Coordinates of C-alpha atoms in Angstrom, one line a residue:
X1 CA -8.6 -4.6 -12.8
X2 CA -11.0 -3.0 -15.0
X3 CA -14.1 -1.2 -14.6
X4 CA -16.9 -2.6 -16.6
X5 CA -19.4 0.0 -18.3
X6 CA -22.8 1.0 -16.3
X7 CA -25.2 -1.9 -18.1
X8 CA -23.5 -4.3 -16.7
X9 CA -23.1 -2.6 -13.2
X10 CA -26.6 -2.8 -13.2
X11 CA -26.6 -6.7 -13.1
X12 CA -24.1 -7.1 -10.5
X13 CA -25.7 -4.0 -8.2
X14 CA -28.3 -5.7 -6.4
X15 CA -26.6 -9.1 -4.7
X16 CA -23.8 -6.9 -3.9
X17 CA -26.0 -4.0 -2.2
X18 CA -27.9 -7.1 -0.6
X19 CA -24.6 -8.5 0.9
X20 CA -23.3 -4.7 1.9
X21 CA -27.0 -3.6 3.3
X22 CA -26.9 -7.6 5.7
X23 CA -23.4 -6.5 7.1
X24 CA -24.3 -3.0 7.9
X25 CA -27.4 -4.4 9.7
X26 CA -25.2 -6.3 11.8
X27 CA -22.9 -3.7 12.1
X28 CA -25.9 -1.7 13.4
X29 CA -27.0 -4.0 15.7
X30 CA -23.6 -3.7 17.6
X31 CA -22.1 -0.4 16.2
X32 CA -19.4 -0.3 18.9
X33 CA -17.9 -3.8 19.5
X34 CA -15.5 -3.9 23.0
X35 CA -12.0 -4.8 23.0
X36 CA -12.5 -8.3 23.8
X37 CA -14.9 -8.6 20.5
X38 CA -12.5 -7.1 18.2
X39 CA -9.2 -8.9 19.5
X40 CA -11.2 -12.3 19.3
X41 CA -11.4 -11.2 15.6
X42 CA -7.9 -10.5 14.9
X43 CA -7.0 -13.3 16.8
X44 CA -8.9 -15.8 14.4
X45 CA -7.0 -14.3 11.5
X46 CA -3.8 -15.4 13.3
X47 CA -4.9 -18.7 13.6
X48 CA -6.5 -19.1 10.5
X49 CA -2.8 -18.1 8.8
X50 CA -0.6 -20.3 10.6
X51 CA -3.3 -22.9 10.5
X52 CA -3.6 -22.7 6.4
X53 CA -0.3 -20.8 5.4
X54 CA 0.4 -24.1 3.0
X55 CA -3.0 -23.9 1.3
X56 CA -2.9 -20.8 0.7
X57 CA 1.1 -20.5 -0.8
X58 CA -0.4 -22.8 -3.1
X59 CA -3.1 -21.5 -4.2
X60 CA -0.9 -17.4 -4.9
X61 CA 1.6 -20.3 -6.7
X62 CA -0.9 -22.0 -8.7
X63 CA -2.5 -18.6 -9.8
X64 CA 1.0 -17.2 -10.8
X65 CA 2.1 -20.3 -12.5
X66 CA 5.2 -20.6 -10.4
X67 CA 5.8 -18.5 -7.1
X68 CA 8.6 -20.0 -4.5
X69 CA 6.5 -20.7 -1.4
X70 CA 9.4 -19.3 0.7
X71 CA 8.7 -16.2 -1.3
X72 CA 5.0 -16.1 -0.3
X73 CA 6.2 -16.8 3.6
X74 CA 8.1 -14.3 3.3
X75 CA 6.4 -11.3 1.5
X76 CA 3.3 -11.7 2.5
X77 CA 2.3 -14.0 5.7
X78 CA 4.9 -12.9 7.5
X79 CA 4.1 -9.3 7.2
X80 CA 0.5 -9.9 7.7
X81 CA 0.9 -11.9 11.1
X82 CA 3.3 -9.0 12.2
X83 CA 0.6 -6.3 11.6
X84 CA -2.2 -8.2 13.2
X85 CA 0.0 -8.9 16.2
X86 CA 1.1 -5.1 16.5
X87 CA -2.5 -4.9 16.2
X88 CA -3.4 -7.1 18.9
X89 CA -0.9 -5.2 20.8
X90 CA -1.3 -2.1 20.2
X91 CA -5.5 -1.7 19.5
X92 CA -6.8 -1.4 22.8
X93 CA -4.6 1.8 23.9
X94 CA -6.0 3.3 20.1
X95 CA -10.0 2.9 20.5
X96 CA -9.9 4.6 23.6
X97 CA -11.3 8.4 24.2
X98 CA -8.5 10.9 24.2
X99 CA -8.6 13.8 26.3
X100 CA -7.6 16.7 24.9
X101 CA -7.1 20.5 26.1
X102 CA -9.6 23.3 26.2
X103 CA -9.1 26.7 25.5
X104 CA -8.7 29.5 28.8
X105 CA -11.8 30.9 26.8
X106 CA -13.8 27.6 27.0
X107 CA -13.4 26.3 30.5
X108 CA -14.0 24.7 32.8
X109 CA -15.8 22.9 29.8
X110 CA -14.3 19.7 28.4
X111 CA -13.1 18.2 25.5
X112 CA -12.6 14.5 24.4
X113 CA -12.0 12.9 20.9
X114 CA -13.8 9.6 20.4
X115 CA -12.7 7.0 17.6
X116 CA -16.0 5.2 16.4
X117 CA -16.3 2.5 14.0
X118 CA -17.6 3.8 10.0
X119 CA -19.6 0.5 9.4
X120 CA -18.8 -1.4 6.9
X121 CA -15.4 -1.0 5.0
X122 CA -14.9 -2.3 1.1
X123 CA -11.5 -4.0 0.8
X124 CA -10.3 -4.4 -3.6
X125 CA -7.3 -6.5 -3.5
X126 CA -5.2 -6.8 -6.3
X127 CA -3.8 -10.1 -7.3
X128 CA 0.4 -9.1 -7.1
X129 CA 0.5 -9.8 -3.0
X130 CA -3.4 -10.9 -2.5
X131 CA -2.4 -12.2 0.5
X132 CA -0.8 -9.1 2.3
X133 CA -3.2 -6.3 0.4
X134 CA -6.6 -8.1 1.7
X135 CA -5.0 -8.9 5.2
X136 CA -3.6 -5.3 6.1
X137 CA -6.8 -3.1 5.0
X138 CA -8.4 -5.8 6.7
X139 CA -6.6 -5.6 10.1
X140 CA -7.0 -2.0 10.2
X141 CA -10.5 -2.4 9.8
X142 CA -11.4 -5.2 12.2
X143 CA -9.4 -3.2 14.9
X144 CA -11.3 -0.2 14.4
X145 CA -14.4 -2.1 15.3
X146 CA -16.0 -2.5 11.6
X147 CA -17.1 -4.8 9.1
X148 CA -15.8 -5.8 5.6
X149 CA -16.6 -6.5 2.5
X150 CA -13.5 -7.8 0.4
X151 CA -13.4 -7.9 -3.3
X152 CA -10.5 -10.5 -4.9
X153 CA -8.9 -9.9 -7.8
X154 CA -10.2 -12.2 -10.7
X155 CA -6.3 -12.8 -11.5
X156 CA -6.0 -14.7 -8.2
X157 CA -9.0 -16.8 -8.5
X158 CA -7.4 -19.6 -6.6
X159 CA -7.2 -17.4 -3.6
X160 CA -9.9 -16.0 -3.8
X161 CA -11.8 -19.1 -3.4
X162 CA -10.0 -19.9 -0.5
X163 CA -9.8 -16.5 1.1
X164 CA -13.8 -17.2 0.6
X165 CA -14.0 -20.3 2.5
X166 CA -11.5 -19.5 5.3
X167 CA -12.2 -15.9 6.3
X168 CA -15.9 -16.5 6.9
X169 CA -14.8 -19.4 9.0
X170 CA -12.4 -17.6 11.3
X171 CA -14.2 -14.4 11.9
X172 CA -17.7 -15.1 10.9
X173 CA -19.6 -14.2 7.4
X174 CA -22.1 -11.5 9.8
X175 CA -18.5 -9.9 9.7
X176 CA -16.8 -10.4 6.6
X177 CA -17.9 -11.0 3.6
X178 CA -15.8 -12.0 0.5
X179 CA -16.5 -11.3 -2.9
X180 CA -15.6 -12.3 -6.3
X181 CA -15.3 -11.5 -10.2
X182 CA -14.4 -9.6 -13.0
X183 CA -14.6 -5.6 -13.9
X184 CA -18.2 -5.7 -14.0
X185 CA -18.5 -6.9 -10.3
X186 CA -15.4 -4.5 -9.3
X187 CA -17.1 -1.5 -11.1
X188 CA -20.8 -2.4 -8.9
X189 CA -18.6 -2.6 -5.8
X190 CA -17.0 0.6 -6.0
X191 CA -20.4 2.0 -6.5
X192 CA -21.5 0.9 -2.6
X193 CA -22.3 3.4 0.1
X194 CA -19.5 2.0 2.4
X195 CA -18.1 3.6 5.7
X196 CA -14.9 3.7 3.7
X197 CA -13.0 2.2 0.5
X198 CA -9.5 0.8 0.3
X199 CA -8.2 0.2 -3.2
X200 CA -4.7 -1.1 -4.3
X201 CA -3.9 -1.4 -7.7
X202 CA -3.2 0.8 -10.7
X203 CA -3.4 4.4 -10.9
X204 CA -5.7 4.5 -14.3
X205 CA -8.5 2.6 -12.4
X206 CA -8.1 4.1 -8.4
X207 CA -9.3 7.5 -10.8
X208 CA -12.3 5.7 -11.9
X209 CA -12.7 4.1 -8.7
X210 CA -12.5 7.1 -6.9
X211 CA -15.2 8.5 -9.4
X212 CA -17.7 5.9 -8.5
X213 CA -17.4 5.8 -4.4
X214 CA -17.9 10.0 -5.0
X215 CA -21.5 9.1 -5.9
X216 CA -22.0 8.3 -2.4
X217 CA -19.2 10.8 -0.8
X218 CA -17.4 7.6 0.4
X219 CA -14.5 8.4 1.6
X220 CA -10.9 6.8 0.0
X221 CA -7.9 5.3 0.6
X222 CA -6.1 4.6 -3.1
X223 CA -2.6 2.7 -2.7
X224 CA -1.5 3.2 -6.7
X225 CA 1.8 2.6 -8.1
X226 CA 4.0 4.7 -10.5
X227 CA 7.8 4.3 -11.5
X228 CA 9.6 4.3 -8.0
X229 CA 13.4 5.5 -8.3
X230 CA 16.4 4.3 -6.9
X231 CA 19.6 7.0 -6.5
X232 CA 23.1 5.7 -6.2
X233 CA 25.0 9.0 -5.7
X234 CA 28.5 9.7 -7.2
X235 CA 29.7 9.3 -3.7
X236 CA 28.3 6.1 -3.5
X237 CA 30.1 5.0 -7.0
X238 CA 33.1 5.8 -5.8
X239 CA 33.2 3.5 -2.8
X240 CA 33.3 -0.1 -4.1
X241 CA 31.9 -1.8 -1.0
X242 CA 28.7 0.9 -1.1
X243 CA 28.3 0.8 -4.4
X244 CA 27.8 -3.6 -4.4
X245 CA 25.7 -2.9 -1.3
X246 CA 23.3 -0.8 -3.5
X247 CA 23.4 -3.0 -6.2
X248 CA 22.6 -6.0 -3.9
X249 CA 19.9 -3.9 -2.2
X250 CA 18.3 -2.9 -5.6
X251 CA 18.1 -6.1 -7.0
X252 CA 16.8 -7.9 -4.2
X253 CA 14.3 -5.5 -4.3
X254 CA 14.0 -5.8 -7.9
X255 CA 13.8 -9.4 -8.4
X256 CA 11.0 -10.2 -5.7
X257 CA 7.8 -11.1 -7.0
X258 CA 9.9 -11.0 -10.3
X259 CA 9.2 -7.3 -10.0
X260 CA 5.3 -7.5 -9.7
X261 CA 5.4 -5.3 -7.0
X262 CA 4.0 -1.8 -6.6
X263 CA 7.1 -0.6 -4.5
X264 CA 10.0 -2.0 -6.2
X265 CA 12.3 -0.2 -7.8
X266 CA 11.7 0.9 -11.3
X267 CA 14.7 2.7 -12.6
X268 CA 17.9 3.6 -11.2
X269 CA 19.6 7.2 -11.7
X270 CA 23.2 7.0 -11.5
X271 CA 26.3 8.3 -13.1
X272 CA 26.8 7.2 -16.7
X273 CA 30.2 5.3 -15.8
X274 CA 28.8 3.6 -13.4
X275 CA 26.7 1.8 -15.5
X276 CA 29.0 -1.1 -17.2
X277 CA 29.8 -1.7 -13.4
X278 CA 25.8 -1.9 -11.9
X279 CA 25.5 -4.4 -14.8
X280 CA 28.6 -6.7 -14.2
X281 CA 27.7 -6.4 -10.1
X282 CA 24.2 -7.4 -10.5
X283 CA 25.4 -10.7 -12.7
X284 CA 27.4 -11.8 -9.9
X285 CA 25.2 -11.6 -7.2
X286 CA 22.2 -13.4 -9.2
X287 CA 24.6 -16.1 -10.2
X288 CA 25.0 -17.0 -6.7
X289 CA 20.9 -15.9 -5.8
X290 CA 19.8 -17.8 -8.7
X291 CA 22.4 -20.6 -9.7
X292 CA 19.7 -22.2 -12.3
X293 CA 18.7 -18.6 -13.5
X294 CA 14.9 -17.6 -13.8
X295 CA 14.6 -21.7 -13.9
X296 CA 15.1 -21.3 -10.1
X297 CA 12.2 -22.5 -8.2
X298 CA 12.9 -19.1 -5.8
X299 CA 12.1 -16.8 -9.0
X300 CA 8.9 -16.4 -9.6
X301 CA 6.9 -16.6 -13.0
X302 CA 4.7 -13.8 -14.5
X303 CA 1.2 -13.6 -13.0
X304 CA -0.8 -13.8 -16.6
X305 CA -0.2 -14.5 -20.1
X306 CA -1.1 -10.6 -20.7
X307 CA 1.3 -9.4 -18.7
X308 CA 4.6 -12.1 -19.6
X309 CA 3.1 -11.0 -23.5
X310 CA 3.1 -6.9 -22.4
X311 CA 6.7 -7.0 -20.9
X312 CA 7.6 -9.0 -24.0
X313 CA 7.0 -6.6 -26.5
X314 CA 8.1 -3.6 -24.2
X315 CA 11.4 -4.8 -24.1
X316 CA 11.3 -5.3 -28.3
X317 CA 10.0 -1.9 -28.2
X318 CA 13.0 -0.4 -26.2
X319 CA 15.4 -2.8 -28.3
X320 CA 14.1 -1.3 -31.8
X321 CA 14.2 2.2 -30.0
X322 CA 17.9 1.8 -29.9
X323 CA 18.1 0.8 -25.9
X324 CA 20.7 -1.9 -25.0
X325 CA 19.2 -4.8 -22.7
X326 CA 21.5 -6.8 -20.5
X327 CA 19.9 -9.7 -19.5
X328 CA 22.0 -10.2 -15.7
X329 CA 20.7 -13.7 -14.7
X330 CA 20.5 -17.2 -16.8
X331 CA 17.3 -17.6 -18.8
X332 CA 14.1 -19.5 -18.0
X333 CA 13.8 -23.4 -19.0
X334 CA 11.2 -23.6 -22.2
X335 CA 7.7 -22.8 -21.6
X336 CA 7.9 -21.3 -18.2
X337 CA 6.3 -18.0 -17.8
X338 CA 9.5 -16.7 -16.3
X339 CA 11.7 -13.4 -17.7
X340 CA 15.2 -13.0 -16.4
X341 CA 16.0 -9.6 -15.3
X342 CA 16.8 -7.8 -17.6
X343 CA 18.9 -4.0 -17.1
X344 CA 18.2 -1.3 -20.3
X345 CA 20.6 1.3 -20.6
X346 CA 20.1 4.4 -23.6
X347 CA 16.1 4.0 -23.1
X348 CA 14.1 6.4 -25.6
X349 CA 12.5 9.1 -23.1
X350 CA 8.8 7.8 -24.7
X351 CA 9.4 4.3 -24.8
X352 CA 6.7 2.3 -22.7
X353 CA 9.8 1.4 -19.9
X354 CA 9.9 5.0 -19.7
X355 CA 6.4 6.2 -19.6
X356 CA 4.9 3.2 -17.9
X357 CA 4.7 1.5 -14.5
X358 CA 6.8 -1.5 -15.9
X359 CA 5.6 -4.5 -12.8
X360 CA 8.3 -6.4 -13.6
X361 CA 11.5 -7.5 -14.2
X362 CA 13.0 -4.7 -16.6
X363 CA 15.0 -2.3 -14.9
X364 CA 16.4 0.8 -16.8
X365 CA 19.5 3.0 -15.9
X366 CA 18.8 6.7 -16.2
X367 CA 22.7 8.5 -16.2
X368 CA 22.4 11.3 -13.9
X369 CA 25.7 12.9 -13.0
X370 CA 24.8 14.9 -9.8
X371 CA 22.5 14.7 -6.8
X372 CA 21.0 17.4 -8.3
X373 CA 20.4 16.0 -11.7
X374 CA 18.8 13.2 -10.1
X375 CA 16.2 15.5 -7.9
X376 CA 15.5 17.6 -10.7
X377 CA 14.4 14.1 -12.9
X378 CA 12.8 12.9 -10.0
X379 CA 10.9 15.9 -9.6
X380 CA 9.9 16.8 -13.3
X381 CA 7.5 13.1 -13.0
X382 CA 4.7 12.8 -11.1
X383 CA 5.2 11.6 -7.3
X384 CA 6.6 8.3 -6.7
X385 CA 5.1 6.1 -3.9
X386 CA 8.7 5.2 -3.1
X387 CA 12.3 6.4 -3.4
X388 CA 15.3 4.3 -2.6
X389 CA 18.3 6.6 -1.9
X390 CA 21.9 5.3 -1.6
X391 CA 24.4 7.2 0.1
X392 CA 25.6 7.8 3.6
X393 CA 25.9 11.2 3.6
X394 CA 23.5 13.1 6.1
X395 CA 23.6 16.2 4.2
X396 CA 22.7 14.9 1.0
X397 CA 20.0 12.2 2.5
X398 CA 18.5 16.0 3.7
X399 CA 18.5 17.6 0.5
X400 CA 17.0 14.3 -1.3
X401 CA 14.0 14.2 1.4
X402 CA 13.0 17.8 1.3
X403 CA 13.3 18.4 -1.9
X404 CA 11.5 15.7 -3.1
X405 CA 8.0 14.5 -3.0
X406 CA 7.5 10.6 -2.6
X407 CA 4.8 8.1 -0.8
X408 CA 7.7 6.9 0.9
X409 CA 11.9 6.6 1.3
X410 CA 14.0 3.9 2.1
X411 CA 18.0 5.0 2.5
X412 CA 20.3 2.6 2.3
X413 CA 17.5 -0.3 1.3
X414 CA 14.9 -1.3 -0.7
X415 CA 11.0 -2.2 0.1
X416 CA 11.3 -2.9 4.2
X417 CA 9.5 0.3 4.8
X418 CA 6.2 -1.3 4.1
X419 CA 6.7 -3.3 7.0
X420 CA 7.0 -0.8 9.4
X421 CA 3.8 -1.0 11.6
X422 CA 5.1 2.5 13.1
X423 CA 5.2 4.3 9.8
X424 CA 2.2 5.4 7.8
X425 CA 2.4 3.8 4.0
X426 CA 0.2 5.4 1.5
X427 CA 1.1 7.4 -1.9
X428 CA 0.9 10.7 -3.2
X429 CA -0.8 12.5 -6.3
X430 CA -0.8 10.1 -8.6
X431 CA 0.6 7.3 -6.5
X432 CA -2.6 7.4 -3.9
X433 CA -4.1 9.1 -1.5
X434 CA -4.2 8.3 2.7
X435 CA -2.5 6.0 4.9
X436 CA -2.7 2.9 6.8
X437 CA -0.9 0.6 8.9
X438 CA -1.0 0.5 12.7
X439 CA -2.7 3.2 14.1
X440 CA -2.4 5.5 11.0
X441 CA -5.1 2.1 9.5
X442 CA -7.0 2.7 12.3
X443 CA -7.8 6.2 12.1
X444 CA -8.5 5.8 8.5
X445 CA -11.2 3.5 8.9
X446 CA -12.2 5.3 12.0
X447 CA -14.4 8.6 12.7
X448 CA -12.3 10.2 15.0
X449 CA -15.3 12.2 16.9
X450 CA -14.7 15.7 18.8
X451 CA -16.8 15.6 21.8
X452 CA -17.2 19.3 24.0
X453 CA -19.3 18.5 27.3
X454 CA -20.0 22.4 28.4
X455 CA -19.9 22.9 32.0
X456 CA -23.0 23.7 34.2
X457 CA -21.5 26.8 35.2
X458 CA -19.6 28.4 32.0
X459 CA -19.0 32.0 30.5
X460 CA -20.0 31.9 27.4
X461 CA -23.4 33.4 28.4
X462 CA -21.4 36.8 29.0
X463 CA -21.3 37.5 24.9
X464 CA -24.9 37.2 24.3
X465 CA -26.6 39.9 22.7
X466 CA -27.8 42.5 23.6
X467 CA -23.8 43.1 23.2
X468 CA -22.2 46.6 25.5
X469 CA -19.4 47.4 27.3
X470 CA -18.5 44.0 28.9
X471 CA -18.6 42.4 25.7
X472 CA -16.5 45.2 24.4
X473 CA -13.5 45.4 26.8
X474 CA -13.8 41.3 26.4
X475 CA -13.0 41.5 22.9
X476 CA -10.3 43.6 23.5
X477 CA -9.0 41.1 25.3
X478 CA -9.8 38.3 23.1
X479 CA -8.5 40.2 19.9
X480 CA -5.5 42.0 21.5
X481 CA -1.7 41.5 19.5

């Protein structure tokens, strides 16, 4: 997604603000919906998946050009019915007031925290998992009692005309609203005074985005991307059974969404003799994944001519660069818009696959010969919003995690943390800001208010001026070591 320049916000501006200023009206006529209100809400999103889960696998197919409905299932409404549930669970123990302590100096006052609904939250989906990235900000902000507005990604128009017909049926257009268009309509919406802003997508536009919502102070949650690592340790290497489980686990995560994922891993760091070995392991396990090669109708095609065209030349690049590419499954029949996975060894440090966030299925070997060597490369780049560490080792799985910075770590596996309901997901630096899922969604898109109800009788009125010697020996108290 691009952001267009500010002439053409200014067309788009004024249906949008018409469409945000309608919801928050609602959401001001009811600013705190019950329990009941907002299950009934989450509830209709359950139905409304297993109800249209077909449609809508064709639709993220038909937009792709080829994606394995099994695939969609699994990646996406699976994930997204197991989040509303924990939601549906889980939500009326998190909207409740929380008491919390007061200080000895502050009773018999007391104090309570209250999570209240922002108002109207703006969803921008991006078109890799449209399904998943619209449903989880959107669960998090349904059970936190607000409204939505959700921008679609112009890449998934398919989708996004459904997601435009069904969601207002299930939950009601006075509750969500869905949007679409190109940059210029993604730049106008950025620009809205929402309660709070959810983008997912690349780390070049959540700056811009970020930018634009500061017009209004609205505050962000950006879910970027950046070159995830995966670490096979020498230990690891030298235990054939670990080693073919990491190469299993990489590729699997690898060859998903035929890499189009923001998670998956982007390059692995591993001893230099390991190499020849990752390549020949990964050919036998895609031979029996994908018998027919990218021609499987489980592999799925690249999203956009731009984007089959970009990974194109980035692998001639590396080629002419003097890397060696390994393709490690069969090719793709003629005019399918499918690459076979292809593993790069002796990349140029400022080649593209190097440099770049490379969303698909290219996957470069960095030799690193020691744990260490592998923190220190890890650590001279900017964060990663995931690292995938293989070895079974607790002292080493210790040094990896706190010495290095990353949205999030997987040991032993690839991409499953994402669906932890229990654990926060979110990036870092350049790989996003904030968290949601489960509760950690909630209190993003909540206001978690601190209430103090003061007491009838209190002791505060004892260190009013004029101050003298009781406020004196007080303080000596109060400051004492």
């Amino acid at each position: 997604m691009n952001l267009a320049q500010p002439q053409l916000v200014s067309q788009e501006a004024a249906p949008l603000r018409k469409t945000f200023d309608d919801l928050l009206a609602q959401h001001q006529a009811a600013p705190f919906p019950d329990w009941p209100t907002r299950a009934a809400r989450l509830q209709s999103l359950v139905t409304m998946l297993l109800d249209h889960r077909e449609r809508i696998a064709e639709a993220i197919s038909a937009d792709f050009g080829h994606r394995s409905g099994h695939e969609t299932h699994l990646l996406e409404v699976f994930p997204s019915l197991e989040g509303l549930r924990h939601a549906l669970r889980h939500g009326r123990s998190w909207m409740r007031e929380r008491k919390v302590p007061v200080s000895l100096w502050f009773q018999p006052g007391a104090a309570r925290i209250l999570p209240q609904p922002v108002g109207v939250v703006g969803i921008i989906v991006p078109w890799n998992y449209p399904l998943l990235l619209l449903l989880g900000p959107l669960t998090s902000a349904l059970v936190a009692g607000n409204r939505a507005m959700v921008k679609v990604s112009e890449f998934s128009p398919r989708f996004g005309a459904l997601m435009g017909e069904l969601l207002p049926q299930a939950v009601g257009s006075e509750v969500v609203q869905v949007v679409e268009g190109g940059p210029e309509v993604a730049a106008a919406f950025s620009a809205l005074p929402f309660g709070h802003l959810l983008f997912t997508g690349s780390t070049a536009v959540g700056r811009r985005v970020m930018a634009a919502a500061s017009e209004h102070l609205v505050p962000v949650t950006l879910e970027l991307g950046g070159k995830s690592p995966a670490l096979i340790t020498p230990a690891t290497c030298s235990d054939e059974a670990r080693f073919t489980h990491a190469v299993r686990r990489i590729i699997v995560g690898k060859v998903l969404n035929a890499g189009q994922t923001c998670i998956a891993p982007d390059y692995v760091l591993l001893p230099r003799a390991a190499m020849p070995r990752f390549i020949t392991t990964a050919r036998t396990i895609l031979s029996q994944q994908y018998p027919e090669g990218a021609s499987s109708n489980d592999y799925t095609g690249i999203a956009s001519n731009r984007h089959f065209e970009r990974l194109q030349q980035w692998l001639l690049d590396a080629t002419q660069a003097g890397a060696t590419a390994s393709a490690v499954m069969g090719p793709a029949s003629p005019g399918q818009r499918k690459l076979p996975l292809t593993v790069l060894t002796n990349c140029a440090p400022d080649s593209s696959v190097m440099q770049e966030e490379i969303f698909g299925p290219l996957m470069p070997l960095v030799a690193c010969e020691t744990v260490d060597d592998a923190v220190a490369w890890v650590n001279a780049r900017p964060h990663p919003l995931a690292l995938y560490l293989f070895d079974d080792s607790a002292t080493t799985q210790t040094q990896v995690l706190q010495s290095t910075i990353a949205g999030g770590v997987c040991i032993n596996e690839t991409l499953v943390h994402i669906a932890q309901d229990n654990l926060p997901f979110g990036g870092v630096g350049a790989s996003g800001m904030g968290h949601y899922h489960g509760q950690f969604g909630f209190e993003a898109m909540s206001k978690l208010k601190p209430v103090f109800r003061q007491s009838r009788i209190n002791a505060l009125g004892l260190l009013a001026p004029p101050y003298g010697g009781l406020v004196a020996r007080m303080l000596k108290v109060m400051l004492r070591r």
